[in-house]
Coordinates of C-alpha atoms in Angstrom, one line a residue:
M1 CA 73.9 -25.8 4.9
Q2 CA 74.7 -27.3 8.7
R3 CA 77.9 -29.0 9.9
Q4 CA 79.1 -29.6 13.6
T5 CA 82.3 -29.8 14.9
H6 CA 83.4 -30.7 18.4
A7 CA 86.5 -29.5 20.4
D8 CA 87.2 -30.5 23.7
G9 CA 88.7 -27.6 26.0
G10 CA 92.3 -27.9 27.6
S11 CA 93.3 -26.4 30.7
D12 CA 96.5 -24.3 29.8
G13 CA 94.9 -21.1 28.8
G14 CA 96.4 -17.6 30.1
N15 CA 95.1 -14.7 31.7
V16 CA 93.7 -12.5 29.0
D17 CA 94.9 -9.2 30.6
S18 CA 98.8 -10.6 30.2
I19 CA 98.1 -11.4 25.9
D20 CA 99.8 -9.0 23.8
R21 CA 97.9 -6.5 22.5
R22 CA 98.7 -7.2 18.9
T23 CA 98.0 -11.1 19.4
V24 CA 94.8 -10.2 20.4
L25 CA 94.1 -7.7 17.8
A26 CA 95.2 -10.7 15.0
T27 CA 92.2 -12.0 16.3
G28 CA 90.1 -9.1 16.2
G29 CA 90.0 -8.2 19.6
T30 CA 91.1 -5.1 21.8
V31 CA 92.5 -5.7 25.0
I32 CA 89.4 -3.9 27.2
A33 CA 91.0 -2.1 30.2
G34 CA 88.6 -2.2 33.1
G35 CA 84.8 -1.8 33.1
M36 CA 82.4 -4.5 31.4
L37 CA 84.9 -6.4 29.2
A38 CA 87.6 -6.9 32.0
G39 CA 88.0 -8.9 35.0
C40 CA 90.2 -11.5 36.4
L41 CA 90.1 -14.9 34.9
G42 CA 88.9 -17.9 37.6
G43 CA 87.1 -20.8 38.4
D44 CA 88.5 -24.7 38.2
G45 CA 86.6 -25.8 35.5
G46 CA 85.1 -28.3 37.5
N47 CA 81.4 -29.6 37.0
G48 CA 79.2 -28.3 39.6
N49 CA 75.7 -28.5 37.8
G50 CA 73.9 -30.4 40.2
N51 CA 73.0 -33.6 37.9
D52 CA 74.4 -36.2 36.1
S53 CA 74.6 -34.9 32.6
G54 CA 75.7 -31.6 33.6
N55 CA 73.8 -29.7 31.0
G56 CA 72.8 -26.2 32.2
N57 CA 69.4 -27.1 33.3
D58 CA 67.8 -25.1 36.1
S59 CA 69.5 -27.2 38.6
G60 CA 72.7 -26.2 37.7
N61 CA 74.2 -23.2 35.4
G62 CA 70.9 -22.6 33.4
N63 CA 70.2 -18.8 33.7
G64 CA 73.4 -18.2 35.4
N65 CA 72.6 -20.1 38.4
G66 CA 74.4 -22.6 40.5
G67 CA 78.1 -21.8 39.1
G68 CA 81.0 -24.4 39.5
G69 CA 81.9 -24.8 35.8
A70 CA 80.6 -26.0 32.7
D71 CA 80.5 -29.1 30.6
E72 CA 79.6 -27.9 27.0
M73 CA 78.8 -24.7 25.1
A74 CA 77.9 -24.2 21.6
I75 CA 78.1 -21.4 19.2
I76 CA 75.4 -21.2 15.8
S77 CA 77.2 -19.4 12.7
S78 CA 75.9 -16.6 10.7
P79 CA 74.8 -17.2 7.4
A80 CA 78.5 -16.5 6.5
G81 CA 79.5 -19.8 7.9
F82 CA 82.8 -20.5 9.8
D83 CA 86.2 -20.1 8.6
D84 CA 85.3 -16.8 7.5
N85 CA 88.3 -14.9 8.7
A86 CA 86.5 -12.5 10.3
F87 CA 83.0 -12.3 12.4
N88 CA 82.3 -16.0 12.9
D89 CA 85.6 -16.8 13.7
N90 CA 86.4 -14.3 15.9
A91 CA 83.4 -14.8 18.0
L92 CA 84.5 -18.7 18.0
D93 CA 88.0 -17.5 19.1
G94 CA 86.8 -16.0 22.2
L95 CA 84.8 -19.4 23.3
E96 CA 87.5 -21.5 22.2
Q97 CA 90.0 -19.1 24.5
A98 CA 87.8 -19.6 27.2
A99 CA 87.4 -23.3 26.8
D100 CA 90.9 -23.9 26.9
E101 CA 90.9 -21.7 30.3
F102 CA 87.8 -23.6 31.8
D103 CA 88.0 -26.9 30.7
F104 CA 84.7 -27.2 28.8
A105 CA 84.0 -28.7 25.5
V106 CA 82.9 -26.6 22.5
N107 CA 80.3 -27.7 19.8
T108 CA 80.6 -25.7 16.5
I109 CA 77.1 -25.7 14.8
E110 CA 77.6 -24.1 11.2
E111 CA 74.0 -23.3 9.5
T112 CA 74.3 -21.1 6.4
E113 CA 70.3 -21.0 5.9
E114 CA 68.3 -18.4 8.0
A115 CA 65.5 -20.1 7.9
Q116 CA 66.9 -23.2 9.6
Y117 CA 67.6 -21.0 12.8
E118 CA 64.6 -21.8 14.8
S119 CA 65.0 -25.4 14.4
V120 CA 68.8 -25.5 14.8
Q121 CA 68.4 -23.4 18.2
A122 CA 65.8 -25.3 19.4
D123 CA 67.8 -28.7 18.6
A124 CA 70.7 -27.1 20.3
A125 CA 68.6 -26.2 23.5
D126 CA 67.4 -29.7 23.8
Q127 CA 71.0 -31.2 24.2
G128 CA 71.2 -28.9 26.9
Y129 CA 74.5 -26.8 26.7
D130 CA 75.5 -24.3 29.2
L131 CA 75.3 -21.7 26.9
I132 CA 74.4 -21.1 22.9
V133 CA 76.3 -18.5 21.1
C134 CA 74.2 -17.2 18.1
V135 CA 76.3 -15.4 15.7
S136 CA 74.2 -12.3 13.9
D137 CA 71.3 -10.0 14.3
N138 CA 69.5 -13.1 11.5
H139 CA 69.2 -14.9 14.7
T140 CA 66.6 -12.5 16.2
D141 CA 63.3 -13.6 14.8
A142 CA 63.9 -17.3 16.1
L143 CA 65.7 -16.6 19.3
T144 CA 62.6 -14.3 20.2
T145 CA 60.6 -17.7 20.0
N146 CA 63.3 -20.2 21.5
A147 CA 64.3 -17.8 24.3
E148 CA 60.7 -18.0 25.8
D149 CA 60.1 -21.8 24.9
Y150 CA 63.4 -22.7 26.8
P151 CA 63.8 -20.2 30.1
D152 CA 66.4 -21.9 31.5
Q153 CA 68.7 -22.0 28.7
N154 CA 71.5 -19.7 28.6
W155 CA 71.7 -17.8 25.1
M156 CA 74.2 -15.0 24.0
L157 CA 73.1 -12.9 20.6
I158 CA 75.4 -11.0 18.7
N159 CA 74.1 -8.0 16.8
N160 CA 70.7 -7.5 18.6
V161 CA 69.0 -7.9 21.6
V162 CA 66.1 -10.4 23.0
D163 CA 64.2 -8.8 25.9
T164 CA 64.1 -11.9 27.8
G165 CA 65.6 -12.8 31.4
N166 CA 68.1 -15.3 29.7
V167 CA 69.8 -13.8 26.6
S168 CA 73.1 -11.8 26.5
G169 CA 72.8 -9.2 23.9
W170 CA 75.5 -7.8 22.2
I171 CA 75.3 -4.5 20.5
E172 CA 78.7 -3.8 18.6
M173 CA 78.9 -0.3 17.5
N174 CA 79.4 -1.1 14.0
N175 CA 78.6 2.3 13.2
E176 CA 81.7 3.5 15.1
M177 CA 83.9 1.3 13.6
S178 CA 82.6 1.8 9.8
F179 CA 83.2 5.5 10.1
L180 CA 87.1 5.0 11.4
A181 CA 87.3 3.0 8.1
G182 CA 85.7 5.6 6.1
V183 CA 88.2 8.1 7.9
V184 CA 91.4 5.9 6.9
A185 CA 90.1 5.5 3.1
G186 CA 89.4 9.4 3.2
V187 CA 92.8 10.3 4.2
M188 CA 94.6 7.4 2.0
T189 CA 92.8 8.5 -1.4
G190 CA 93.9 12.1 -1.1
E191 CA 97.7 11.0 -0.6
E192 CA 100.1 9.7 -2.9
F193 CA 101.3 6.9 -1.6
E194 CA 102.8 3.8 -3.6
T195 CA 104.5 0.4 -2.6
D196 CA 105.6 -2.2 -4.8
A197 CA 102.1 -4.0 -4.8
A198 CA 99.8 -1.0 -5.3
A199 CA 99.2 2.9 -5.5
T200 CA 96.9 5.6 -4.7
D201 CA 95.9 8.0 -7.3
P202 CA 95.3 11.3 -5.5
E203 CA 94.0 13.3 -8.0
S204 CA 90.7 11.0 -8.2
A205 CA 89.8 11.1 -4.4
T206 CA 87.8 7.8 -5.0
V207 CA 86.8 5.3 -2.5
G208 CA 84.7 2.0 -2.5
F209 CA 82.5 0.1 -0.3
V210 CA 81.0 -3.4 -1.0
G211 CA 78.7 -5.2 0.9
G212 CA 77.8 -8.8 1.3
E213 CA 73.9 -9.2 1.4
E214 CA 72.0 -5.8 1.0
N215 CA 70.6 -5.8 4.6
D216 CA 69.7 -2.8 7.1
L217 CA 72.7 -3.8 9.1
I218 CA 75.1 -3.9 6.5
Q219 CA 73.6 -0.4 4.9
A220 CA 74.3 1.0 8.1
F221 CA 78.1 -0.1 7.6
E222 CA 78.1 1.7 4.4
Q223 CA 76.5 4.9 5.4
S224 CA 78.6 5.3 8.4
Y225 CA 81.8 4.2 6.0
V226 CA 80.9 7.3 3.9
E227 CA 80.1 9.8 6.6
G228 CA 83.7 8.8 7.7
A229 CA 85.0 9.4 4.7
E230 CA 83.4 12.6 3.8
W231 CA 84.3 13.9 7.3
V232 CA 87.9 13.8 6.4
N233 CA 87.6 14.8 2.9
E234 CA 84.9 16.9 1.6
D235 CA 86.0 16.3 -2.0
V236 CA 85.8 12.4 -1.8
E237 CA 83.4 10.5 -4.0
V238 CA 82.4 6.9 -2.3
L239 CA 81.2 4.5 -4.5
T240 CA 79.1 1.5 -3.2
G241 CA 77.7 -1.7 -4.1
Y242 CA 77.0 -5.5 -2.9
G243 CA 77.9 -8.6 -4.0
G244 CA 74.9 -10.4 -3.0
S245 CA 76.6 -13.1 -0.5
F246 CA 78.3 -13.4 2.7
N247 CA 80.8 -16.4 1.7
D248 CA 80.7 -16.5 -2.0
P249 CA 83.7 -14.1 -3.1
S250 CA 82.8 -13.9 -6.4
G251 CA 80.2 -11.3 -6.4
V252 CA 82.3 -8.9 -4.3
E253 CA 85.2 -9.2 -6.4
D254 CA 83.2 -8.2 -9.6
V255 CA 81.9 -4.8 -8.0
A256 CA 85.3 -4.3 -6.3
S257 CA 87.0 -4.8 -9.6
S258 CA 84.1 -2.2 -11.4
Q259 CA 84.6 0.5 -8.4
I260 CA 88.3 0.4 -8.9
D261 CA 87.9 0.7 -12.4
D262 CA 85.9 3.8 -12.0
G263 CA 88.8 5.5 -10.0
A264 CA 88.7 3.7 -6.4
D265 CA 92.0 3.5 -4.9
I266 CA 90.8 1.9 -1.5
V267 CA 87.9 -0.4 -1.0
W268 CA 86.4 -1.4 2.2
H269 CA 84.2 -4.5 2.7
A270 CA 81.5 -5.4 5.0
A271 CA 80.8 -9.2 3.5
S272 CA 82.5 -11.6 5.9
A273 CA 83.9 -14.7 4.1
A274 CA 83.1 -13.2 0.5
G275 CA 85.3 -10.0 1.3
A276 CA 88.0 -12.0 0.3
G277 CA 86.9 -10.8 -3.2
A278 CA 87.7 -7.2 -2.4
F279 CA 91.2 -7.8 -1.6
S280 CA 91.6 -10.0 -4.8
A281 CA 90.4 -7.2 -6.7
A282 CA 92.6 -4.7 -5.2
Q283 CA 95.4 -7.1 -5.4
N284 CA 95.2 -8.0 -9.1
N285 CA 94.4 -3.8 -9.9
G286 CA 97.5 -2.7 -7.7
R287 CA 95.1 -0.7 -5.5
F288 CA 94.6 -1.1 -1.8
G289 CA 91.9 -3.1 0.5
I290 CA 90.7 -2.3 4.2
G291 CA 89.8 -5.2 6.2
V292 CA 86.8 -5.6 8.7
D293 CA 86.0 -7.1 12.1
V294 CA 89.3 -8.7 12.7
D295 CA 93.1 -7.6 11.8
Q296 CA 92.6 -9.5 8.1
S297 CA 96.4 -8.5 7.1
V298 CA 96.8 -11.5 9.6
T299 CA 93.6 -13.5 8.8
E300 CA 94.0 -12.7 5.2
E301 CA 97.8 -13.1 5.0
Q302 CA 97.9 -13.6 1.1
Y303 CA 96.8 -10.3 0.7
A304 CA 98.6 -8.7 3.3
D305 CA 100.4 -6.5 0.8
I306 CA 97.3 -4.4 -0.1
I307 CA 95.5 -4.2 3.3
I308 CA 96.5 -1.0 5.1
G309 CA 94.5 -1.5 7.7
S310 CA 91.3 -3.2 9.4
A311 CA 88.3 -1.7 11.5
V312 CA 88.1 -4.2 14.1
K313 CA 85.7 -5.1 17.2
A314 CA 86.4 -7.0 20.4
L315 CA 84.0 -9.8 19.7
D316 CA 86.3 -12.3 21.1
E317 CA 86.7 -10.8 24.2
A318 CA 82.7 -10.5 24.7
T319 CA 82.2 -14.2 23.7
Y320 CA 85.4 -15.1 26.1
Q321 CA 83.5 -12.9 29.0
V322 CA 80.0 -14.5 28.5
A323 CA 81.5 -17.9 28.7
Q324 CA 83.5 -16.8 31.7
S325 CA 80.2 -15.7 33.6
V326 CA 78.5 -18.9 33.0
V327 CA 81.7 -20.8 34.5
E328 CA 81.5 -18.7 37.5
G329 CA 77.8 -18.3 37.9
T330 CA 77.2 -14.8 37.1
F331 CA 75.8 -15.0 33.6
D332 CA 72.7 -13.0 35.4
E333 CA 75.3 -10.1 35.3
M334 CA 75.5 -10.3 31.5
V335 CA 71.8 -10.8 30.8
G336 CA 70.3 -7.8 28.8
E337 CA 72.0 -5.2 26.4
Q338 CA 75.7 -5.1 26.4
N339 CA 77.9 -3.3 23.6
L340 CA 81.3 -3.0 22.3
S341 CA 82.2 0.6 21.3
L342 CA 84.9 3.3 21.0
E343 CA 84.2 4.1 24.8
N344 CA 84.8 0.8 26.4
E345 CA 87.7 0.1 23.8
G346 CA 85.8 -2.8 22.0
I347 CA 86.1 -0.7 18.3
D348 CA 89.4 0.5 17.0
F349 CA 91.2 0.5 13.6
V350 CA 94.6 -1.3 13.3
I351 CA 97.4 -0.8 10.8
G352 CA 97.7 -3.9 8.6
Q353 CA 101.3 -5.9 9.5
E354 CA 103.0 -4.6 6.5
F355 CA 102.3 -1.1 6.8
E356 CA 103.2 -0.5 10.6
D357 CA 105.1 2.8 10.4
E358 CA 104.7 3.3 6.8
L359 CA 101.6 5.0 6.2
P360 CA 101.5 8.9 6.1
D361 CA 101.5 10.3 9.9
R362 CA 97.8 11.9 9.0
V363 CA 96.2 8.6 9.1
Q364 CA 96.8 8.0 12.8
E365 CA 96.1 11.8 13.5
E366 CA 92.8 11.7 11.8
I367 CA 91.9 8.4 13.5
D368 CA 92.9 9.8 16.9
N369 CA 90.8 12.9 15.9
A370 CA 87.8 10.6 15.0
K371 CA 88.2 9.1 18.5
Q372 CA 88.2 12.2 20.3
G373 CA 85.3 13.6 18.2
F374 CA 83.2 10.9 19.5
A375 CA 84.4 11.5 22.7
D376 CA 83.4 14.8 23.1
G377 CA 79.8 14.2 21.2
E378 CA 80.8 16.0 18.2
I379 CA 80.3 13.2 15.7
E380 CA 76.7 12.7 15.3
L381 CA 76.1 9.5 12.8
S382 CA 72.7 9.2 11.0
C383 CA 72.9 5.5 11.7
G384 CA 72.9 3.6 14.5
P385 CA 74.8 0.1 14.9
T386 CA 72.4 -2.3 13.1
S387 CA 70.3 0.2 11.1
C388 CA 69.5 3.7 9.7

């Protein structure tokens, strides 16, 4: 299924460094202090492409040369599609923020069939966008071909790298993010904690994980979550399963409900738009959930009373910065492998908006311990960020 929408950028965006941290985290980002993702905003949003169409070919912004502004950028969804309140929307948020700041248009292209990605990417490249953002590793095979066929096109790939001179490939350290989710789940299942909406059962020490489609990437989420829970609670049992979709919540809800029936009092999902099914199951059964990618206590506010927190990544910061580099003619500096990690503050865990100052102190203590363990090299994970 494919849809296209077109949104013109405004000109009143603010400097990203001045945005309140909680506001950024509501869309899944963290304010990156210094280094790769930080930087002052600049550019006048003017059209300096050197041709009438301003399409980012080799006479202008194509491949990062020329600079002086941008006319239009595109973003192609993952199989989950947009309006997922998670991964895709997080990427789009950063691009739209850049559009507001630098005055260019954004075209959103929703394609939920991976088999169509090669042709959809090629069609977009034929339009001559200044940048095309491909959301998720599902685009990798198609982009391996298209990046070669369209050497003057600027591309951004999320969750993988294509080794050409025109792709900015972003590896998110999903394994670190998943480990933090596991740490929180492992702590909470051992605590006696109750609200008007839900409660834990500390005698069971059981938590759940529900993935969307079962693939190498989501299996890495699963295993890293298990390791985080076991790192903090050696008695924990982790129930795992897959709902079979990234956009249909029903399968995820069925799996999560079954896990809760089997004793899980905390359920984490890695299922994008389908993850709402995990929250529904938790809410209906008086248990708790953990969000993914963005602060889902904000984006899925109807479940805020059971979302104790979310494992997040600053994907919006990444898309913002790549778009900025195109506008400023420095895209070449973004080509190749980039990453979002605990080390550069691109990965974090945020407490749900209804649970701030309410969770046991040990939750934050163990999050901090885990971060220090990664910094000191004391935590080694079985899986990488995209596969085991």
